[in-house]
Short mmCIF file of C-alpha atoms and ligand atoms in Angstrom, two decimals:
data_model
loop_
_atom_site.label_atom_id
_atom_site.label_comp_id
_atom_site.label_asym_id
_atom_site.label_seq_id
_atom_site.Cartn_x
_atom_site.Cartn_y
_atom_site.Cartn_z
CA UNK A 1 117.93 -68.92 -105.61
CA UNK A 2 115.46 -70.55 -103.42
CA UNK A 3 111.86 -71.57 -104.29
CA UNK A 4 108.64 -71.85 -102.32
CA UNK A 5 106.33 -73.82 -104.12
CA UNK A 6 106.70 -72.31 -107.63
CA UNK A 7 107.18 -68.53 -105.98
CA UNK A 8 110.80 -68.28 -107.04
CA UNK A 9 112.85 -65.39 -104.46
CA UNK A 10 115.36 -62.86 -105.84
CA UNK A 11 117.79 -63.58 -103.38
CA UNK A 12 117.36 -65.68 -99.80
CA UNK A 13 117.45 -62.98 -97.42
CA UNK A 14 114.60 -62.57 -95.98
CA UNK A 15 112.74 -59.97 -93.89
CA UNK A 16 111.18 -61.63 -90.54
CA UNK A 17 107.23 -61.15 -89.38
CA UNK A 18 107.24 -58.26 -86.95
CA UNK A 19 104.09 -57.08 -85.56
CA UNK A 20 103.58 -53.65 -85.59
CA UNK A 21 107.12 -52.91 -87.96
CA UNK A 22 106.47 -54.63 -90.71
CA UNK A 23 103.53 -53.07 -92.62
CA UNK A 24 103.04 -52.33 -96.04
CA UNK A 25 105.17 -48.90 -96.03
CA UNK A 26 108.09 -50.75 -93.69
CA UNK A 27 108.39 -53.71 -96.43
CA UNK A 28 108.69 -51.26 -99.37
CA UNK A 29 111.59 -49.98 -97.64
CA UNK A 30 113.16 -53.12 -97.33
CA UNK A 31 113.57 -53.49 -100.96
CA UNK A 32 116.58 -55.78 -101.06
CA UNK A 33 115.21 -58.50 -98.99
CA UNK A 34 114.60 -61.29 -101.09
CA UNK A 35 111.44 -61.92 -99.59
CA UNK A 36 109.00 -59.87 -97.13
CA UNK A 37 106.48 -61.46 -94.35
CA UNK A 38 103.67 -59.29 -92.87
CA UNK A 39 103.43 -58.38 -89.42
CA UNK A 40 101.05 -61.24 -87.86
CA UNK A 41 97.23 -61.12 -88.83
CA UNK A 42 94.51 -62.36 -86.17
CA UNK A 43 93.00 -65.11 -88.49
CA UNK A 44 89.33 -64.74 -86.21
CA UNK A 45 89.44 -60.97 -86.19
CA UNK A 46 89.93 -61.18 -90.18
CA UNK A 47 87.55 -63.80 -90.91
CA UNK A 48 85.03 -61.52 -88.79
CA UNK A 49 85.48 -58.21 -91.04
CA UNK A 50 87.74 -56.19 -88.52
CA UNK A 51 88.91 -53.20 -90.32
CA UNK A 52 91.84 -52.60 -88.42
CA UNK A 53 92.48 -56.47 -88.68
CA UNK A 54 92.14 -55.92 -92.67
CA UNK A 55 94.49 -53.13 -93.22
CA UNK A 56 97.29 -55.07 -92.18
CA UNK A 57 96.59 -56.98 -95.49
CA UNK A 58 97.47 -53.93 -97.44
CA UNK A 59 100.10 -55.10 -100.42
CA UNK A 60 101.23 -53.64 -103.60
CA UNK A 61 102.90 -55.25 -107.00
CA UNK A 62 105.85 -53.39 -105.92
CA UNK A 63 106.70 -55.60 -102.87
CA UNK A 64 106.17 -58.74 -104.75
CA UNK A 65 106.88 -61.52 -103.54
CA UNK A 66 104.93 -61.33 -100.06
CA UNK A 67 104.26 -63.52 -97.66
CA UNK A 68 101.13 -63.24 -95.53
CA UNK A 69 101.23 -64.47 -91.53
CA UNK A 70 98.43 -65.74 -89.61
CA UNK A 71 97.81 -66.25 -86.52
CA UNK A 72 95.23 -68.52 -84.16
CA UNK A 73 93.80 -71.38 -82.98
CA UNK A 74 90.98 -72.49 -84.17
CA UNK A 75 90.63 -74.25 -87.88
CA UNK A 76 86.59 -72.96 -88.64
CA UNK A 77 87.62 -69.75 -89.37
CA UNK A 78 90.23 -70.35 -91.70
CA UNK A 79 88.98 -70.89 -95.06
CA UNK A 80 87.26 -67.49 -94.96
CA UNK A 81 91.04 -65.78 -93.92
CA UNK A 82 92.78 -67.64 -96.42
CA UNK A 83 89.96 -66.29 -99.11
CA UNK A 84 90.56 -62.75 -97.53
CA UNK A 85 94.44 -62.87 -98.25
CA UNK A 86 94.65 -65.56 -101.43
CA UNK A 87 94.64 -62.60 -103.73
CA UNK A 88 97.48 -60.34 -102.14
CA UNK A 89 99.58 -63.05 -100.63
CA UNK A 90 102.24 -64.77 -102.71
CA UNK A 91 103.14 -67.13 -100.21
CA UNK A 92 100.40 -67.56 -97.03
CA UNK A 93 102.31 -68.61 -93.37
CA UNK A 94 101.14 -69.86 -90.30
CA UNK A 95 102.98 -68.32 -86.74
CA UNK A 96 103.19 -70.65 -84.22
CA UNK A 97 106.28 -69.05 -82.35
CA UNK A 98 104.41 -65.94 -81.30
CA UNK A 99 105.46 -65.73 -77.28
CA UNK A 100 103.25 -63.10 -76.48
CA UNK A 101 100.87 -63.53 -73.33
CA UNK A 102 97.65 -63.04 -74.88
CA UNK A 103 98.53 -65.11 -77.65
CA UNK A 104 100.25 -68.15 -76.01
CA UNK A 105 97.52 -67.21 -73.15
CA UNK A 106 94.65 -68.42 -75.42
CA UNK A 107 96.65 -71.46 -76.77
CA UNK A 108 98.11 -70.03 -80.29
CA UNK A 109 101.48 -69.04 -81.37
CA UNK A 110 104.44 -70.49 -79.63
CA UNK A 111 101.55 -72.71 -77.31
CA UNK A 112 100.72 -74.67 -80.42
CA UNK A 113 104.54 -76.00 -80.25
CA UNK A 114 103.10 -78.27 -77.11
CA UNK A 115 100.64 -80.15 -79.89
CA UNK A 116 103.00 -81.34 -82.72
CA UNK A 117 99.11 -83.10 -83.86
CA UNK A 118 97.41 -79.35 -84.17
CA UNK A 119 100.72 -78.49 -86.08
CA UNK A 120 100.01 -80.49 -88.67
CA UNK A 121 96.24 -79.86 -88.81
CA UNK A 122 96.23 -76.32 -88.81
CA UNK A 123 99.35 -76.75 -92.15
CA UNK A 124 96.85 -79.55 -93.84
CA UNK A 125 93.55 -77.55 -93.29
CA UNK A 126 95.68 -73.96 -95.29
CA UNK A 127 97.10 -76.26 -97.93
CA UNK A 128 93.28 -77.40 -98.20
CA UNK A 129 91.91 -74.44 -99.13
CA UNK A 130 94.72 -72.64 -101.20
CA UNK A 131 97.02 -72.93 -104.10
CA UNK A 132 99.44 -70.67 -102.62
CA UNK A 133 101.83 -72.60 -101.06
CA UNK A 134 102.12 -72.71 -97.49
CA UNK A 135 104.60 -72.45 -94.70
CA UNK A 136 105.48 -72.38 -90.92
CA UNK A 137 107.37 -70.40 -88.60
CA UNK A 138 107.94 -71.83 -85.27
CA UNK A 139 110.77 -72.44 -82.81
CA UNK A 140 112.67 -75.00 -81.94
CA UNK A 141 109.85 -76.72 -79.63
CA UNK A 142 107.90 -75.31 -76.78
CA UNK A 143 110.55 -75.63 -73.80
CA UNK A 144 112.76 -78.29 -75.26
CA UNK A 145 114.03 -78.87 -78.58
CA UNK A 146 111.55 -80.52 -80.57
CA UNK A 147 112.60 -79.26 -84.07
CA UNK A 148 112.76 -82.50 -85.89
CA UNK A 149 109.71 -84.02 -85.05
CA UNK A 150 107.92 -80.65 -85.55
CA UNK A 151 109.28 -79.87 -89.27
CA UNK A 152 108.75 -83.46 -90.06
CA UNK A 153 105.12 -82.79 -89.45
CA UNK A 154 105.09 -79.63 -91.48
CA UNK A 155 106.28 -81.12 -94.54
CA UNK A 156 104.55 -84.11 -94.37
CA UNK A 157 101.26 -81.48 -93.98
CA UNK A 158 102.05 -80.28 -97.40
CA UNK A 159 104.02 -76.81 -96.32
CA UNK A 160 106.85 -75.74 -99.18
CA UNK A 161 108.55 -74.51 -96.42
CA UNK A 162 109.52 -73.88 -92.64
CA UNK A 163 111.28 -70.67 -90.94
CA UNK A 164 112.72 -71.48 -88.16
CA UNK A 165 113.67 -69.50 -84.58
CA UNK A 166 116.43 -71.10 -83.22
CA UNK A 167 115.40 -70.74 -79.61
CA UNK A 168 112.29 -72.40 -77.83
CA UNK A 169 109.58 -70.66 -76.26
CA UNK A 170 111.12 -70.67 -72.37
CA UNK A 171 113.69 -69.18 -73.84
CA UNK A 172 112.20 -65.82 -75.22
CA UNK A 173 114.49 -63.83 -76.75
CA UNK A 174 117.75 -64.81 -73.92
CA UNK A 175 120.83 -65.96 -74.79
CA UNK A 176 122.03 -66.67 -78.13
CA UNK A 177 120.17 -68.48 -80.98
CA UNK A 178 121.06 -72.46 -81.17
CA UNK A 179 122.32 -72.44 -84.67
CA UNK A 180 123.29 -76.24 -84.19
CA UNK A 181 120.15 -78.18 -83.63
CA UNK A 182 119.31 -76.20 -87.24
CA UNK A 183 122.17 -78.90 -88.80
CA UNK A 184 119.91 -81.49 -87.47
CA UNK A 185 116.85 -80.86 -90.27
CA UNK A 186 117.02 -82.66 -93.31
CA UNK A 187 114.05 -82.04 -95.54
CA UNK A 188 112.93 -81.83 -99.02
CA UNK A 189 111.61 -78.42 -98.76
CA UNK A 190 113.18 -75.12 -97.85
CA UNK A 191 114.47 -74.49 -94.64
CA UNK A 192 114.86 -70.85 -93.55
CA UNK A 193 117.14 -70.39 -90.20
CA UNK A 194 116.31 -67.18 -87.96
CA UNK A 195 117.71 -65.83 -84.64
CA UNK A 196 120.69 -63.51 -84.27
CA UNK A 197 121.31 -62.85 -87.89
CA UNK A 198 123.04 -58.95 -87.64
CA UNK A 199 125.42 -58.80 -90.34
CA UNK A 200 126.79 -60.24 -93.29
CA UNK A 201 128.92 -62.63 -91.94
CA UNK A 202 126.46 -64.25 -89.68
CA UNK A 203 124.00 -64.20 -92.75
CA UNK A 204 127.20 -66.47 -94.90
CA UNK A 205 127.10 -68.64 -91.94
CA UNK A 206 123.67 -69.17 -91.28
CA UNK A 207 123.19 -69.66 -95.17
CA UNK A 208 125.91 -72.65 -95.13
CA UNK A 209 123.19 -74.06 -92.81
CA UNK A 210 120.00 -73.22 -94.36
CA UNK A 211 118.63 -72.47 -97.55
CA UNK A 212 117.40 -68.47 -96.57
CA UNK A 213 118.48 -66.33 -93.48
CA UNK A 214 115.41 -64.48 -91.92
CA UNK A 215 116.33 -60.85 -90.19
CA UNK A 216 114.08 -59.68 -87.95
CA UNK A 217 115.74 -56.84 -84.79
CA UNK A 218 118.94 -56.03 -87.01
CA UNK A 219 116.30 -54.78 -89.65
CA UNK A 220 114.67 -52.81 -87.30
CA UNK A 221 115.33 -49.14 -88.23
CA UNK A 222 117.75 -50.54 -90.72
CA UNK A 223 116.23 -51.53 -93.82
CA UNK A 224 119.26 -51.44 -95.75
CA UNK A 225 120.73 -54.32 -93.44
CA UNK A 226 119.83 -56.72 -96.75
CA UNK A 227 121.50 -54.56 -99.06
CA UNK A 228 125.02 -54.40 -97.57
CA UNK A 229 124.54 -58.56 -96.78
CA UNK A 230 123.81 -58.94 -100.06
CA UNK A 231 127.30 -56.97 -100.85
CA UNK A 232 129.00 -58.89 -98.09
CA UNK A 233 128.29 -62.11 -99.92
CA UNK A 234 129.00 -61.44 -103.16
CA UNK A 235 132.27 -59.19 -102.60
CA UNK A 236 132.85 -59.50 -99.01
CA UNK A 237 132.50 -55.82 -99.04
CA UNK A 238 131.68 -54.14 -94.99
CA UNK A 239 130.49 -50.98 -95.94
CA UNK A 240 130.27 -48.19 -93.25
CA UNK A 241 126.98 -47.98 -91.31
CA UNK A 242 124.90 -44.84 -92.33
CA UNK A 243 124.88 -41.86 -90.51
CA UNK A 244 121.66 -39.76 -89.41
CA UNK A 245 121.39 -37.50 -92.13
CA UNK A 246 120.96 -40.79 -94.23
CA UNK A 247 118.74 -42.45 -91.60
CA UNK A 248 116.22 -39.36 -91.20
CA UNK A 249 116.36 -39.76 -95.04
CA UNK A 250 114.29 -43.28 -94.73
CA UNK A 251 112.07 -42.08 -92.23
CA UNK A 252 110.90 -39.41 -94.44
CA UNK A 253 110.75 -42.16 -97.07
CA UNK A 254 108.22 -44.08 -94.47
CA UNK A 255 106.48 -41.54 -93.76
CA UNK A 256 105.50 -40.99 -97.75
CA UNK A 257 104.62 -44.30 -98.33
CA UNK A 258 102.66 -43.94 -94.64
CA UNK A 259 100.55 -41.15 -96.22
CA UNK A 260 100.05 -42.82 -99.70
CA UNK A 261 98.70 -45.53 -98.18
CA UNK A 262 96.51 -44.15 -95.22
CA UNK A 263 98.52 -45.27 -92.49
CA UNK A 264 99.92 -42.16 -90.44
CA UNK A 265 99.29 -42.11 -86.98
CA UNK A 266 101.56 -40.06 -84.65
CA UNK A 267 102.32 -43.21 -82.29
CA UNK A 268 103.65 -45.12 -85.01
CA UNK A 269 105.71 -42.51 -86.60
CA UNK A 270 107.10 -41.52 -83.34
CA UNK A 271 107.80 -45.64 -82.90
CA UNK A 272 109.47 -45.51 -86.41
CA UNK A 273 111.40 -42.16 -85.90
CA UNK A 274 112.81 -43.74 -82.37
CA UNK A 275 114.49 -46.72 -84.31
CA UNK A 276 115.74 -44.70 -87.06
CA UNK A 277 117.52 -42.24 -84.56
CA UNK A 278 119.42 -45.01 -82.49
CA UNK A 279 122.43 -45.79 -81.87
CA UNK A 280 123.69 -42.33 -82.87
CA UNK A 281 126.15 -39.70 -81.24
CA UNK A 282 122.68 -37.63 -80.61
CA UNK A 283 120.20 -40.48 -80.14
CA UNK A 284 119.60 -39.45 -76.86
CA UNK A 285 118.97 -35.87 -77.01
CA UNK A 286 116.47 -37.17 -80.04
CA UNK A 287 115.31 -39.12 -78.06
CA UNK A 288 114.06 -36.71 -75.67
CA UNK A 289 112.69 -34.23 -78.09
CA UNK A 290 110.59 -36.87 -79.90
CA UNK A 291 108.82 -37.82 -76.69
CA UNK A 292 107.77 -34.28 -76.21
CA UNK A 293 106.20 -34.09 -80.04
CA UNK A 294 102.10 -33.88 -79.49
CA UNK A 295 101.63 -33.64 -83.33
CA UNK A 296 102.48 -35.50 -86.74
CA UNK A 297 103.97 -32.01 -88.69
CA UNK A 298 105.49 -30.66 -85.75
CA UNK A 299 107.39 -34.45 -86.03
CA UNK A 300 108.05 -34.26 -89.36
CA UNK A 301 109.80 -30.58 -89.16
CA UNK A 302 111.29 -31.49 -86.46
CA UNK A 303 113.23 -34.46 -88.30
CA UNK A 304 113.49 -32.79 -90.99
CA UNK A 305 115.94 -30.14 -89.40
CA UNK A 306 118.17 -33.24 -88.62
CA UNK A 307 119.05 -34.28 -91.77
C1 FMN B 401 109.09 -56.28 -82.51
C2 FMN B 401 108.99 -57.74 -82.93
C3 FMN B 401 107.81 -58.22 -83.43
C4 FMN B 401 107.70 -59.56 -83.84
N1 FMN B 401 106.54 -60.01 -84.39
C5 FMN B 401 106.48 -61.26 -84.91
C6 FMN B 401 105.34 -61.70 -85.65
O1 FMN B 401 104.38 -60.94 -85.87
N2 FMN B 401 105.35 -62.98 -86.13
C7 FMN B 401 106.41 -63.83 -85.94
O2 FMN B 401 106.36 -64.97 -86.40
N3 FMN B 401 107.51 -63.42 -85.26
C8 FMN B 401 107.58 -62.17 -84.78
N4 FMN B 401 108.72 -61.74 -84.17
C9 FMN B 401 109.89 -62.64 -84.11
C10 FMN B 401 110.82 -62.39 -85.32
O3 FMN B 401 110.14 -62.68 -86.54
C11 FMN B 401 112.09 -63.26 -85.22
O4 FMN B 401 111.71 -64.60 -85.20
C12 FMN B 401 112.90 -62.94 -83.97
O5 FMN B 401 113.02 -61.55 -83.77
C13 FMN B 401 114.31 -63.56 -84.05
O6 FMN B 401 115.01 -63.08 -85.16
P1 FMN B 401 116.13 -61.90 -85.05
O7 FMN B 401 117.19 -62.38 -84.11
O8 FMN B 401 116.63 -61.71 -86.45
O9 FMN B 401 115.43 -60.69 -84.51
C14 FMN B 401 108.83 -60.43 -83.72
C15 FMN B 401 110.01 -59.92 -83.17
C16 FMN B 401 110.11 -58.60 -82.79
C17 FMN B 401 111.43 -58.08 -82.25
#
């Protein structure tokens, strides 16, 4: 089983950083991955006490390991982040793949690709200021591929380890992921290979590539995409994909863990009951009705007549 740093994971699938899905209650569904990231964290808006900012640093033993993303620019704030998160994070990363306007806008996330130097500051100054051990996730450069240089300078920062997207930034989320220029890295720590991992045959692949596979879209309303990899590899087992009565079933799960930890609001649920309801016989006619839902019980009756 892989290790990062001395944080040894139960199995190498791991669940990908995705703002706004992966929260506390999201993760705890996703109890086979091997290892869960949070959804990114504004490194300035938590070093400045933002309570919204803050609740995205909600954990629990239960989830353990975790790995807590950060995002920004500047290096000042960062010792008071990393003291924010220390506690609650088993494993603290750094996003610089992020291809979002009004991150890449103000120079962070995927931007950061363009200064290999800042890189390697930004990794240095976390390992400075943390025991935890550190790592990256980027992409394969900024609009060409960059990746060897870039992981070089990660490691030689002091990271344990580096996720990487197998597409640059120019290239979004087109085309497919370019699985080959992840052959090209050979490091002494941990690499972790992300883009297009679905199912468990792409996961064998990718993991006779890299040490871990990260799964980010094809967990999306699907948290039990790790368990049936993890059956794929070790039987070669394709089980049958659930069916809605099974799939309202987690979103009634979420939505418990939602209320136990303070974190209903109808927007989100209605997010979260979208994804669970796709790519079903009535996904559209769901569809429809859950846009018309004003209010949280009326949702929750509502999908609870589905199952
Ligand atoms: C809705 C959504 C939100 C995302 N948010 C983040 C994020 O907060 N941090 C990050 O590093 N990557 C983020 N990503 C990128 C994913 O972590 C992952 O790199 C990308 O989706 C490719 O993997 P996949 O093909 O398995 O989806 C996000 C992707 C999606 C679809």
């Amino acid at each position: 089983m892989m290790k990062i740093g001395n944080v040894k994971l139960k199995n190498n699938l791991i669940l990908a950083p995705m703002a706004s899905v992966t929260n506390l209650p999201y993760r705890l569904l996703c109890k086979d991955a091997g290892l869960r990231y949070s959804e990114m964290i504004n490194l300035n808006a938590l070093s400045r006490g933002n309570k919204a900012t803050e609740k995205l640093c909600l954990t629990c033993k239960e989830e353990k390991p975790v790995s807590f993303q950060l995002f920004g620019l500047r290096t000042e704030p960062i010792k008071k982040a990393v003291s924010m998160i220390e506690s609650k994070a088993d494993i603290i990363d750094f996003n610089f793949g992020c291809p979002a306007h009004q991150v890449v806008g103000v120079g962070s996330g995927a931007a950061l690709l363009k200064r290999p130097e800042k890189v390697g500051k930004i990794i240095s100054t976390i390992v400075g200021c943390t025991s935890k051990p550190v790592t990256a996730k980027i992409r394969l450069g900024y609009d060409k591929n960059n990746v060897v240089k870039l992981c070089k300078i990660i490691e030689d920062a002091g990271a344990s380890a580096v996720a990487v997207h197998a597409r640059t930034y120019k290239q979004g989320f087109s085309g497919k992921a370019n699985w080959s220029a992840l052959k090209e890295l050979d490091l002494g720590i941990p690499v972790i290979g992300n883009g297009d991992v679905t199912d468990g045959r792409k996961a064998k692949k990718m993991l006779e590539i890299c040490d871990g596979a990260m799964i980010g879209r094809a967990a999306i309303g699907d948290p039990m995409v790790f368990s049936r990899i993890l059956k794929y590899l070790e039987n070669g087992s394709v089980e049958k994909m659930p069916g809605l009565s099974e799939k309202v079933g987690w979103f009634l799960d979420y939505y418990k863990l939602a209320l136990k930890y303070d974190l209903v609001n109808l927007h989100t649920l209605k997010q979260r009951a979208q994804e669970f309801t796709k790519n079903l016989r009535d996904s559209r006619i769901i569809r429809k009705e859950l846009n018309k839902i004003k209010d949280v019980d009326f949702m929750i009756k509502y999908m609870e007549s589905l199952r």
